[in-house]
Short mmCIF file of C-alpha atoms in Angstrom, two decimals:
data_model
loop_
_atom_site.label_atom_id
_atom_site.label_comp_id
_atom_site.label_asym_id
_atom_site.label_seq_id
_atom_site.Cartn_x
_atom_site.Cartn_y
_atom_site.Cartn_z
CA MET A 1 35.00 2.99 23.17
CA GLU A 2 34.69 6.71 22.47
CA LYS A 3 38.05 7.64 23.89
CA MET A 4 38.22 11.33 24.65
CA VAL A 5 41.28 13.10 23.32
CA LYS A 6 42.99 14.79 26.29
CA ILE A 7 41.87 18.39 26.17
CA PRO A 8 44.03 21.04 27.80
CA LYS A 9 42.27 23.21 30.39
CA SER A 10 43.27 26.21 28.30
CA HIS A 11 40.96 25.03 25.48
CA PRO A 12 38.23 27.66 25.09
CA ARG A 13 35.52 25.00 25.20
CA TYR A 14 37.17 22.88 27.93
CA TRP A 15 34.30 22.96 30.40
CA SER A 16 31.68 22.26 27.79
CA LEU A 17 33.64 19.18 26.67
CA TYR A 18 34.28 18.16 30.29
CA TYR A 19 30.58 18.12 31.17
CA ARG A 20 29.74 16.39 27.90
CA GLU A 21 31.98 13.55 29.10
CA LYS A 22 30.27 13.59 32.52
CA VAL A 23 26.88 12.98 30.92
CA ILE A 24 28.30 10.16 28.79
CA GLU A 25 29.72 8.66 32.01
CA GLY A 26 26.26 9.09 33.53
CA LEU A 27 24.87 6.87 30.77
CA GLU A 28 27.63 4.32 31.30
CA LYS A 29 26.95 4.27 35.07
CA GLY A 30 23.26 3.57 34.36
CA MET A 31 22.04 6.90 35.76
CA THR A 32 21.35 8.90 32.63
CA ALA A 33 18.86 7.95 29.93
CA LYS A 34 19.88 7.96 26.26
CA ALA A 35 17.32 10.70 25.72
CA GLY A 36 19.16 12.56 28.50
CA LEU A 37 22.21 12.77 26.24
CA ILE A 38 20.10 14.41 23.55
CA ALA A 39 18.64 16.78 26.12
CA HIS A 40 22.16 17.68 27.23
CA GLY A 41 23.01 18.58 23.64
CA ARG A 42 20.03 20.93 23.47
CA GLY A 43 21.31 22.57 26.62
CA GLU A 44 24.81 22.93 25.17
CA ALA A 45 23.39 24.74 22.16
CA PHE A 46 21.50 27.25 24.27
CA ASP A 47 24.46 27.73 26.60
CA TYR A 48 26.54 28.52 23.54
CA LEU A 49 23.98 31.12 22.48
CA ILE A 50 23.88 32.67 25.95
CA GLY A 51 27.67 32.88 25.90
CA GLU A 52 28.44 30.11 28.44
CA LYS A 53 28.15 32.48 31.39
CA THR A 54 25.49 33.39 33.96
CA ILE A 55 23.53 36.32 32.60
CA GLU A 56 21.80 39.02 34.61
CA PRO A 57 18.23 37.69 34.19
CA ALA A 58 19.40 34.31 35.55
CA GLU A 59 20.99 35.98 38.56
CA LYS A 60 17.69 37.74 39.33
CA ALA A 61 15.76 34.48 38.92
CA MET A 62 18.15 32.69 41.28
CA LYS A 63 17.66 35.36 43.96
CA ALA A 64 13.89 35.11 43.74
CA ALA A 65 14.10 31.31 43.78
CA ILE A 66 16.24 31.26 46.89
CA ALA A 67 13.98 33.77 48.65
CA LYS A 68 10.99 31.53 47.91
CA LEU A 69 12.82 28.39 49.00
CA LEU A 70 13.95 29.98 52.28
CA LEU A 71 10.34 30.90 53.06
CA ALA A 72 8.98 27.49 52.05
CA LYS A 73 7.46 25.14 54.62
CA HIS A 74 8.44 22.02 52.75
CA PRO A 75 10.98 22.67 50.00
CA VAL A 76 12.09 19.78 47.81
CA VAL A 77 14.95 19.56 45.34
CA SER A 78 14.47 16.94 42.63
CA VAL A 79 17.35 14.91 41.14
CA ASN A 80 17.29 13.14 37.79
CA GLY A 81 19.89 11.26 35.75
CA ASN A 82 21.41 14.29 34.08
CA VAL A 83 21.57 16.22 37.35
CA ALA A 84 23.28 13.30 39.10
CA ALA A 85 25.81 13.10 36.26
CA LEU A 86 26.58 16.82 36.25
CA VAL A 87 26.22 18.10 39.82
CA PRO A 88 25.85 15.27 42.37
CA LYS A 89 27.80 17.02 45.13
CA GLU A 90 26.45 20.48 44.35
CA THR A 91 22.85 19.21 44.53
CA MET A 92 23.39 17.91 48.05
CA GLU A 93 25.10 21.14 49.09
CA LEU A 94 22.19 23.19 47.79
CA ALA A 95 19.60 21.03 49.56
CA LYS A 96 21.59 21.30 52.79
CA ALA A 97 21.93 25.08 52.56
CA LEU A 98 18.16 25.30 52.02
CA ASP A 99 17.17 22.65 54.56
CA ALA A 100 15.32 21.03 51.67
CA LYS A 101 14.56 17.38 51.03
CA LEU A 102 16.17 15.59 48.09
CA GLU A 103 14.02 13.40 45.88
CA ILE A 104 15.19 11.16 43.06
CA ASN A 105 12.53 11.68 40.43
CA LEU A 106 12.90 10.31 36.93
CA PHE A 107 11.12 10.75 33.63
CA TYR A 108 12.34 7.35 32.42
CA ARG A 109 12.02 5.66 35.81
CA THR A 110 13.54 2.23 36.32
CA GLU A 111 14.61 0.74 39.63
CA GLU A 112 18.16 0.24 38.29
CA ARG A 113 18.44 3.89 37.37
CA VAL A 114 17.12 5.03 40.78
CA LYS A 115 19.65 2.78 42.48
CA ALA A 116 22.54 3.98 40.32
CA ILE A 117 21.72 7.59 41.18
CA ALA A 118 21.38 6.84 44.90
CA ASP A 119 24.75 5.07 44.82
CA GLU A 120 26.36 8.03 43.08
CA LEU A 121 25.01 10.55 45.60
CA LYS A 122 26.08 8.37 48.52
CA LYS A 123 29.66 8.47 47.26
CA TYR A 124 29.71 12.12 48.31
CA ASP A 125 27.68 11.72 51.49
CA PRO A 126 26.99 8.17 52.74
CA ASN A 127 24.38 9.48 55.19
CA VAL A 128 22.37 11.57 52.74
CA GLU A 129 18.60 11.20 53.13
CA LEU A 130 17.06 10.39 49.77
CA LEU A 131 13.38 10.35 48.93
CA GLY A 132 11.87 8.84 45.80
CA ILE A 133 13.22 5.33 46.36
CA ASN A 134 9.74 3.92 46.97
CA PRO A 135 7.31 6.55 45.75
CA THR A 136 3.69 5.80 46.57
CA LYS A 137 1.90 8.87 45.23
CA LYS A 138 1.17 9.96 41.69
CA ILE A 139 1.00 13.37 40.03
CA PRO A 140 -2.43 13.61 38.35
CA ASN A 141 -2.58 13.60 34.53
CA LEU A 142 0.72 11.87 33.92
CA GLU A 143 1.38 8.39 32.64
CA SER A 144 2.01 6.08 35.61
CA GLU A 145 5.82 5.71 35.68
CA ARG A 146 6.32 9.38 34.94
CA GLY A 147 4.01 10.57 37.67
CA LYS A 148 5.42 8.71 40.68
CA VAL A 149 6.37 10.93 43.60
CA ASP A 150 7.31 10.46 47.23
CA GLU A 151 4.62 11.17 49.79
CA GLU A 152 7.17 12.88 52.05
CA GLY A 153 8.76 14.73 49.14
CA ILE A 154 7.22 16.33 46.06
CA TRP A 155 3.73 15.17 47.07
CA LYS A 156 3.81 17.24 50.25
CA ALA A 157 6.05 20.05 48.98
CA ASP A 158 4.96 23.66 48.64
CA VAL A 159 8.04 24.72 46.65
CA VAL A 160 9.88 22.33 44.31
CA VAL A 161 13.10 22.69 42.35
CA VAL A 162 12.84 20.53 39.20
CA PRO A 163 15.96 21.12 37.14
CA LEU A 164 16.31 19.93 33.52
CA GLU A 165 12.69 18.85 33.64
CA ASP A 166 10.22 17.61 31.05
CA GLY A 167 7.48 20.05 30.02
CA ASP A 168 4.52 17.77 30.76
CA ARG A 169 5.76 17.18 34.26
CA THR A 170 6.47 20.84 34.98
CA GLU A 171 3.00 21.69 33.78
CA ALA A 172 1.41 18.95 35.89
CA LEU A 173 3.25 20.16 39.01
CA VAL A 174 2.06 23.73 38.40
CA ALA A 175 -1.47 22.39 37.94
CA MET A 176 -1.17 20.66 41.35
CA GLY A 177 -0.57 24.06 42.89
CA LYS A 178 3.14 23.62 43.60
CA PHE A 179 5.40 26.63 43.27
CA VAL A 180 7.78 25.35 40.60
CA ILE A 181 11.36 26.50 40.10
CA THR A 182 13.21 25.11 37.10
CA ILE A 183 16.74 25.38 35.76
CA ASP A 184 16.64 25.08 31.97
CA LEU A 185 19.02 26.48 29.37
CA ASN A 186 16.27 26.63 26.76
CA PRO A 187 14.17 29.71 27.49
CA LEU A 188 11.57 28.55 24.95
CA SER A 189 11.01 25.07 26.39
CA ARG A 190 7.65 24.26 27.88
CA SER A 191 9.28 23.83 31.30
CA ALA A 192 10.80 27.29 31.00
CA ARG A 193 7.47 28.77 29.94
CA MET A 194 5.32 27.02 32.55
CA ALA A 195 7.44 27.26 35.72
CA ASP A 196 6.88 29.96 38.33
CA ILE A 197 10.56 30.83 38.31
CA THR A 198 12.80 29.89 35.37
CA ILE A 199 16.55 30.02 35.81
CA VAL A 200 18.02 30.03 32.30
CA ASP A 201 21.53 28.97 33.15
CA ASN A 202 23.78 25.96 33.09
CA ILE A 203 23.13 23.95 36.26
CA VAL A 204 26.88 23.57 36.78
CA ARG A 205 27.09 27.33 37.27
CA ALA A 206 23.66 27.84 38.83
CA TYR A 207 23.81 25.37 41.72
CA PRO A 208 27.04 26.64 43.30
CA ARG A 209 25.75 30.20 42.95
CA MET A 210 22.36 29.27 44.45
CA THR A 211 24.08 27.62 47.42
CA GLU A 212 26.12 30.76 47.95
CA LEU A 213 22.95 32.88 47.75
CA ALA A 214 21.14 30.58 50.19
CA ARG A 215 23.89 31.04 52.76
CA GLU A 216 23.93 34.82 52.32
CA MET A 217 20.18 35.34 52.14
CA LYS A 218 19.48 33.34 55.30
CA LYS A 219 20.37 36.53 57.13
CA LEU A 220 17.50 38.45 55.51
CA SER A 221 14.20 39.01 57.29
CA ARG A 222 10.95 37.43 56.11
CA GLU A 223 9.85 40.87 54.84
CA GLU A 224 13.01 41.34 52.83
CA LEU A 225 12.62 37.90 51.26
CA GLU A 226 8.96 38.54 50.48
CA LYS A 227 9.86 41.83 48.82
CA ILE A 228 12.32 40.06 46.49
CA ILE A 229 9.61 37.60 45.47
CA SER A 230 6.91 40.22 44.96
CA GLU A 231 9.18 42.28 42.72
CA TYR A 232 10.07 39.30 40.54
CA ASP A 233 8.42 38.92 37.11
CA ASN A 234 9.16 35.64 35.33
CA GLY A 235 7.65 36.75 32.01
CA GLN A 236 9.93 39.76 32.00
CA ILE A 237 12.95 37.60 32.83
CA LEU A 238 12.21 35.23 29.93
CA SER A 239 11.89 38.16 27.53
CA GLU A 240 15.16 39.67 28.78
CA THR A 241 16.84 36.31 28.18
CA LEU A 242 15.60 36.15 24.59
CA LEU A 243 16.81 39.71 24.04
CA HIS A 244 20.23 38.83 25.43
CA ILE A 245 20.62 35.98 22.91
CA ASN A 246 19.25 38.29 20.29
CA SER A 247 21.69 41.08 20.75
CA ARG A 248 24.62 38.66 20.64
CA LEU A 249 23.38 37.08 17.39
CA LYS A 250 22.80 40.50 15.88
CA LYS A 251 26.32 41.64 16.66
CA LEU A 252 27.72 38.38 15.26
CA SER A 253 25.70 38.75 12.06
CA GLN A 254 27.01 42.30 11.61
CA GLU A 255 30.60 41.37 12.39
CA GLY A 256 30.39 38.33 10.13
CA ILE A 257 31.44 34.83 11.21
CA TRP A 258 32.56 33.13 8.00
CA ARG A 259 36.11 31.79 8.10
CA LYS A 260 36.57 33.20 11.61
CA LYS A 261 38.43 30.53 13.61
CA GLU A 262 37.09 31.95 16.87
CA LEU A 263 33.87 33.82 17.44
CA PRO A 264 34.75 37.45 18.18
CA PHE A 265 32.51 37.41 21.33
CA MET B 1 14.44 0.32 28.29
CA GLU B 2 13.41 3.85 27.39
CA LYS B 3 10.08 2.96 25.95
CA MET B 4 8.73 5.77 23.83
CA VAL B 5 5.15 6.73 24.50
CA LYS B 6 3.24 6.40 21.23
CA ILE B 7 3.03 9.88 19.81
CA PRO B 8 0.23 10.78 17.44
CA LYS B 9 1.32 12.22 14.08
CA SER B 10 -0.79 15.26 14.86
CA HIS B 11 1.56 16.17 17.75
CA PRO B 12 3.19 19.49 16.86
CA ARG B 13 6.64 18.10 17.64
CA TYR B 14 6.00 14.64 16.10
CA TRP B 15 8.87 14.69 13.62
CA SER B 16 11.38 16.03 16.10
CA LEU B 17 10.48 13.19 18.48
CA TYR B 18 10.50 10.66 15.63
CA TYR B 19 14.05 11.53 14.58
CA ARG B 20 15.18 11.64 18.21
CA GLU B 21 14.12 7.99 18.40
CA LYS B 22 15.97 7.23 15.14
CA VAL B 23 19.24 8.50 16.60
CA ILE B 24 18.71 6.47 19.79
CA GLU B 25 18.11 3.43 17.54
CA GLY B 26 21.34 4.35 15.73
CA LEU B 27 23.18 4.04 19.04
CA GLU B 28 21.49 0.72 19.77
CA LYS B 29 22.44 -0.58 16.31
CA GLY B 30 26.08 0.34 16.97
CA MET B 31 26.20 3.03 14.27
CA THR B 32 25.92 6.22 16.28
CA ALA B 33 28.38 7.32 18.96
CA LYS B 34 27.16 8.44 22.36
CA ALA B 35 28.58 11.86 21.59
CA GLY B 36 26.44 11.71 18.44
CA LEU B 37 23.34 11.76 20.63
CA ILE B 38 24.56 14.95 22.28
CA ALA B 39 25.33 16.44 18.87
CA HIS B 40 21.80 15.57 17.76
CA GLY B 41 20.44 17.48 20.74
CA ARG B 42 22.43 20.57 19.74
CA GLY B 43 20.91 20.27 16.30
CA GLU B 44 17.40 19.97 17.74
CA ALA B 45 17.90 23.20 19.65
CA PHE B 46 18.98 25.13 16.59
CA ASP B 47 16.21 23.61 14.49
CA TYR B 48 13.77 24.80 17.11
CA LEU B 49 15.21 28.31 16.85
CA ILE B 50 15.04 28.28 13.06
CA GLY B 51 11.41 27.18 13.30
CA GLU B 52 11.81 23.56 12.13
CA LYS B 53 11.52 24.50 8.47
CA THR B 54 13.88 25.15 5.58
CA ILE B 55 14.64 28.86 5.51
CA GLU B 56 15.50 30.94 2.47
CA PRO B 57 19.27 31.17 3.14
CA ALA B 58 19.41 27.36 3.32
CA GLU B 59 17.58 27.04 0.00
CA LYS B 60 20.14 29.36 -1.62
CA ALA B 61 23.03 27.39 -0.10
CA MET B 62 21.55 24.12 -1.36
CA LYS B 63 21.32 25.49 -4.91
CA ALA B 64 24.94 26.65 -4.88
CA ALA B 65 26.03 23.32 -3.38
CA ILE B 66 24.26 21.30 -6.06
CA ALA B 67 25.68 23.52 -8.82
CA LYS B 68 29.18 22.92 -7.46
CA LEU B 69 28.60 19.19 -7.08
CA LEU B 70 27.25 18.85 -10.63
CA LEU B 71 30.38 20.55 -11.96
CA ALA B 72 32.73 18.51 -9.77
CA LYS B 73 35.14 16.00 -11.30
CA HIS B 74 35.14 13.77 -8.27
CA PRO B 75 32.33 14.55 -5.83
CA VAL B 76 32.11 12.58 -2.59
CA VAL B 77 29.30 12.40 -0.03
CA SER B 78 30.44 11.40 3.45
CA VAL B 79 28.31 9.29 5.82
CA ASN B 80 28.70 9.13 9.59
CA GLY B 81 26.75 7.47 12.38
CA ASN B 82 24.16 10.20 12.80
CA VAL B 83 23.61 10.49 9.06
CA ALA B 84 23.13 6.72 8.77
CA ALA B 85 20.60 6.82 11.60
CA LEU B 86 18.63 9.73 10.17
CA VAL B 87 18.81 9.54 6.38
CA PRO B 88 20.30 6.22 5.15
CA LYS B 89 18.10 5.96 2.07
CA GLU B 90 18.13 9.68 1.30
CA THR B 91 21.94 9.74 1.39
CA MET B 92 22.14 7.05 -1.28
CA GLU B 93 19.53 8.80 -3.39
CA LEU B 94 21.46 12.06 -3.22
CA ALA B 95 24.76 10.39 -4.17
CA LYS B 96 23.05 8.66 -7.07
CA ALA B 97 21.43 11.85 -8.36
CA LEU B 98 24.86 13.54 -8.21
CA ASP B 99 26.87 10.62 -9.55
CA ALA B 100 28.93 11.00 -6.40
CA LYS B 101 30.84 8.41 -4.41
CA LEU B 102 29.70 7.51 -0.90
CA GLU B 103 32.30 7.25 1.86
CA ILE B 104 31.74 6.06 5.41
CA ASN B 105 33.86 8.45 7.42
CA LEU B 106 33.71 8.56 11.19
CA PHE B 107 34.98 10.85 13.90
CA TYR B 108 34.90 8.02 16.45
CA ARG B 109 36.03 5.34 14.02
CA THR B 110 35.79 1.71 15.03
CA GLU B 111 35.54 -1.25 12.66
CA GLU B 112 32.28 -2.34 14.35
CA ARG B 113 30.71 1.02 13.73
CA VAL B 114 31.83 1.10 10.08
CA LYS B 115 30.34 -2.37 9.60
CA ALA B 116 27.06 -1.46 11.29
CA ILE B 117 26.68 1.55 9.01
CA ALA B 118 27.54 -0.45 5.89
CA ASP B 119 24.95 -3.08 6.91
CA GLU B 120 22.31 -0.40 7.42
CA LEU B 121 22.92 1.21 4.03
CA LYS B 122 22.89 -2.18 2.30
CA LYS B 123 19.40 -2.81 3.66
CA TYR B 124 18.20 -0.14 1.25
CA ASP B 125 20.50 -1.06 -1.64
CA PRO B 126 22.42 -4.34 -1.41
CA ASN B 127 24.63 -3.31 -4.35
CA VAL B 128 25.61 0.12 -3.10
CA GLU B 129 29.29 0.93 -3.58
CA LEU B 130 30.75 2.11 -0.28
CA LEU B 131 34.16 3.65 0.24
CA GLY B 132 35.84 4.13 3.59
CA ILE B 133 35.81 0.45 4.57
CA ASN B 134 39.60 0.18 4.35
CA PRO B 135 40.89 3.73 4.24
CA THR B 136 44.62 3.98 3.52
CA LYS B 137 45.16 7.74 3.39
CA LYS B 138 45.20 10.34 6.14
CA ILE B 139 44.09 13.96 6.29
CA PRO B 140 47.10 15.98 7.48
CA ASN B 141 46.97 17.56 10.97
CA LEU B 142 44.39 15.21 12.45
CA GLU B 143 44.87 12.53 15.07
CA SER B 144 45.27 9.16 13.30
CA GLU B 145 41.85 7.53 13.66
CA ARG B 146 40.07 10.78 12.91
CA GLY B 147 42.03 11.49 9.77
CA LYS B 148 41.57 8.23 7.87
CA VAL B 149 40.14 8.64 4.39
CA ASP B 150 39.70 6.47 1.32
CA GLU B 151 42.18 6.96 -1.50
CA GLU B 152 39.38 6.66 -4.06
CA GLY B 153 37.03 8.86 -2.03
CA ILE B 154 37.70 11.97 0.04
CA TRP B 155 41.44 11.77 -0.66
CA LYS B 156 40.92 12.24 -4.41
CA ALA B 157 37.76 14.38 -4.21
CA ASP B 158 37.55 17.96 -5.41
CA VAL B 159 34.16 18.61 -3.80
CA VAL B 160 33.04 16.90 -0.56
CA VAL B 161 29.76 16.88 1.32
CA VAL B 162 30.50 16.39 5.02
CA PRO B 163 27.21 16.66 6.89
CA LEU B 164 27.01 16.95 10.70
CA GLU B 165 30.79 17.22 10.78
CA ASP B 166 33.34 18.04 13.45
CA GLY B 167 35.00 21.45 13.21
CA ASP B 168 38.60 20.21 13.24
CA ARG B 169 37.90 17.89 10.37
CA THR B 170 36.07 20.48 8.30
CA GLU B 171 38.94 22.87 8.82
CA ALA B 172 41.52 20.21 7.86
CA LEU B 173 39.62 19.39 4.65
CA VAL B 174 39.47 23.07 3.71
CA ALA B 175 43.21 23.32 4.41
CA MET B 176 43.78 20.38 2.02
CA GLY B 177 42.16 22.46 -0.71
CA LYS B 178 38.89 20.55 -0.92
CA PHE B 179 35.72 22.48 -1.67
CA VAL B 180 33.73 21.65 1.46
CA ILE B 181 29.94 21.61 1.72
CA THR B 182 28.45 21.00 5.13
CA ILE B 183 24.96 20.57 6.50
CA ASP B 184 24.85 21.86 10.07
CA LEU B 185 21.95 23.28 12.06
CA ASN B 186 24.29 25.38 14.19
CA PRO B 187 25.28 28.43 12.13
CA LEU B 188 27.92 29.33 14.74
CA SER B 189 29.72 25.97 14.78
CA ARG B 190 33.26 25.85 13.50
CA SER B 191 32.13 23.54 10.66
CA ALA B 192 29.52 26.09 9.66
CA ARG B 193 32.06 28.91 9.80
CA MET B 194 34.86 27.11 7.98
CA ALA B 195 33.03 25.33 5.12
CA ASP B 196 32.84 26.78 1.61
CA ILE B 197 29.09 26.28 1.57
CA THR B 198 27.09 25.91 4.77
CA ILE B 199 23.55 24.57 4.58
CA VAL B 200 21.90 25.48 7.89
CA ASP B 201 19.03 23.05 7.79
CA ASN B 202 17.94 19.74 9.21
CA ILE B 203 19.46 16.99 7.07
CA VAL B 204 16.11 15.18 7.03
CA ARG B 205 14.67 18.12 5.09
CA ALA B 206 17.84 19.09 3.21
CA TYR B 207 18.76 15.79 1.56
CA PRO B 208 15.42 15.15 -0.16
CA ARG B 209 15.40 18.77 -1.37
CA MET B 210 19.01 18.52 -2.60
CA THR B 211 18.18 15.35 -4.51
CA GLU B 212 15.25 17.12 -6.13
CA LEU B 213 17.49 20.07 -7.01
CA ALA B 214 20.16 17.76 -8.45
CA ARG B 215 17.61 16.20 -10.78
CA GLU B 216 16.26 19.59 -11.89
CA MET B 217 19.60 21.38 -12.21
CA LYS B 218 21.19 18.64 -14.33
CA LYS B 219 19.40 20.33 -17.23
CA LEU B 220 21.32 23.58 -16.71
CA SER B 221 24.39 24.46 -18.78
CA ARG B 222 27.87 24.69 -17.31
CA GLU B 223 27.63 28.51 -17.62
CA GLU B 224 24.35 28.62 -15.74
CA LEU B 225 25.77 26.46 -12.96
CA GLU B 226 28.92 28.55 -12.76
CA LYS B 227 26.85 31.70 -12.48
CA ILE B 228 24.95 30.29 -9.48
CA ILE B 229 28.24 29.52 -7.76
CA SER B 230 29.87 32.86 -8.53
CA GLU B 231 26.87 34.75 -7.16
CA TYR B 232 26.88 32.78 -3.90
CA ASP B 233 28.28 34.38 -0.73
CA ASN B 234 28.56 32.04 2.26
CA GLY B 235 29.36 34.82 4.73
CA GLN B 236 26.20 36.62 3.72
CA ILE B 237 24.15 33.43 4.03
CA LEU B 238 25.42 32.82 7.56
CA SER B 239 24.56 36.38 8.57
CA GLU B 240 21.08 36.07 7.05
CA THR B 241 20.59 32.88 9.06
CA LEU B 242 21.54 34.59 12.32
CA LEU B 243 19.17 37.43 11.49
CA HIS B 244 16.36 34.96 10.82
CA ILE B 245 16.75 33.41 14.28
CA ASN B 246 17.07 36.89 15.65
CA SER B 247 13.87 38.27 14.29
CA ARG B 248 11.94 35.27 15.59
CA LEU B 249 13.40 35.64 19.10
CA LYS B 250 12.68 39.34 19.07
CA LYS B 251 9.05 38.81 18.16
CA LEU B 252 8.73 36.13 20.85
CA SER B 253 10.27 38.42 23.46
CA GLN B 254 7.80 41.17 22.55
CA GLU B 255 4.82 38.85 22.49
CA GLY B 256 5.89 37.24 25.78
CA ILE B 257 6.14 33.46 26.25
CA TRP B 258 5.45 32.93 29.94
CA ARG B 259 2.57 30.54 30.64
CA LYS B 260 1.93 30.17 26.91
CA LYS B 261 1.23 26.49 26.29
CA GLU B 262 2.23 26.83 22.65
CA LEU B 263 4.66 29.29 21.14
CA PRO B 264 2.67 31.80 19.07
CA PHE B 265 5.00 31.26 16.06
#
């Protein structure tokens, strides 16, 4: 119905438009919630402000996250409808590189949506082990459908990766004592503010980079990994991210943007 | 399917969540495109950055816009699927206060969507005159479906209000010699950069305020209205908007946001 005009790869916003289509396809495949489309738009806006590239504070956050995940006893990577639409293959590669479990975990949980996501992931790896199909445990202080977790997954986990996550849920996981890593383009969101490590980056750039880091950092000793974690300061990283956006906006306001067909930077 | 949890009006983000639901309803009613949901999310992000209130540069832009519209020979207010979902009644009130024509004008035009929007508007005023039902003219340099306009509406207009508009279309209207007024929460978007007057505000706040201004400013003389327009500088307004966002982000970065349940401002 909403036929996409063919966009040449040379278009400056090609990838943004490409992933926008992926999320719309996610809705059409029954994986992504309608509210997930709106959430994707919020992400696009912040990615635009960041400059649509991985910034230094995000790189530092990814290193600390991978160090923590490599030291974890029971690491779990969560998958929701937007994640499955954007990075199905990359999610499985990350979990594999980390020896982490994968759990389908949805804010707007329906059995149809869980099944659609499982089917999508199995296209890339028919033998993938997926948790969250029949979750029997519940995160305290969340409404029933939103709190369901797998006993062998998030329930038991010490370190969880919850990308593109709702604020209430991030907060509830922190309150349970989990070490929470989130990927969220909005540095001001409640998830970003409440997580232990906040990676302010587009998941389509972050996951391949995190997988690369996991493979490299496996060679480090426990002490080296612990040092990376102890030197990491999430509050500082969030402030650096805000200042990055800031300095770009300031330069644009000085340069002037009116009637400029392209932004100068 | 995505049942909304009842949100109390006291919730700090009540209105943001309320209008999010309105846009989802717009999709369900066949008015709003899926890509419109993503666009709404981008708007939410920028509204969040602005502070979810009408800022001074937007107030100045609204005054200049109303002055120009009151002096126009043939003013037209355009309606798309997001506008119809968010402010159906307010759009008609604004057009009435301005003596402007209303034109349904869609980026993803389908006859079903045009009809759904017309039906929605007629709920509030069964006698409303709507253009754009059978558009026979075309904006040059746009793909066919995206360029269709009504001969009695945008085609003939000297001043057009195109809220929440696509950048290509805004640019094409400017190239046609129209005086283009847009409402767009993203001050960096191509629409925002290319329009003659850019109102960086949430349309749910802007339209009622613009209607109020139209009623008040009708009393002004032609000279007074012309003075308002001649003193207006859209480039300056866009820069002031970026600096507003900037100063808020800077304060937040200094204050620190990590593990803060609420943003301090």
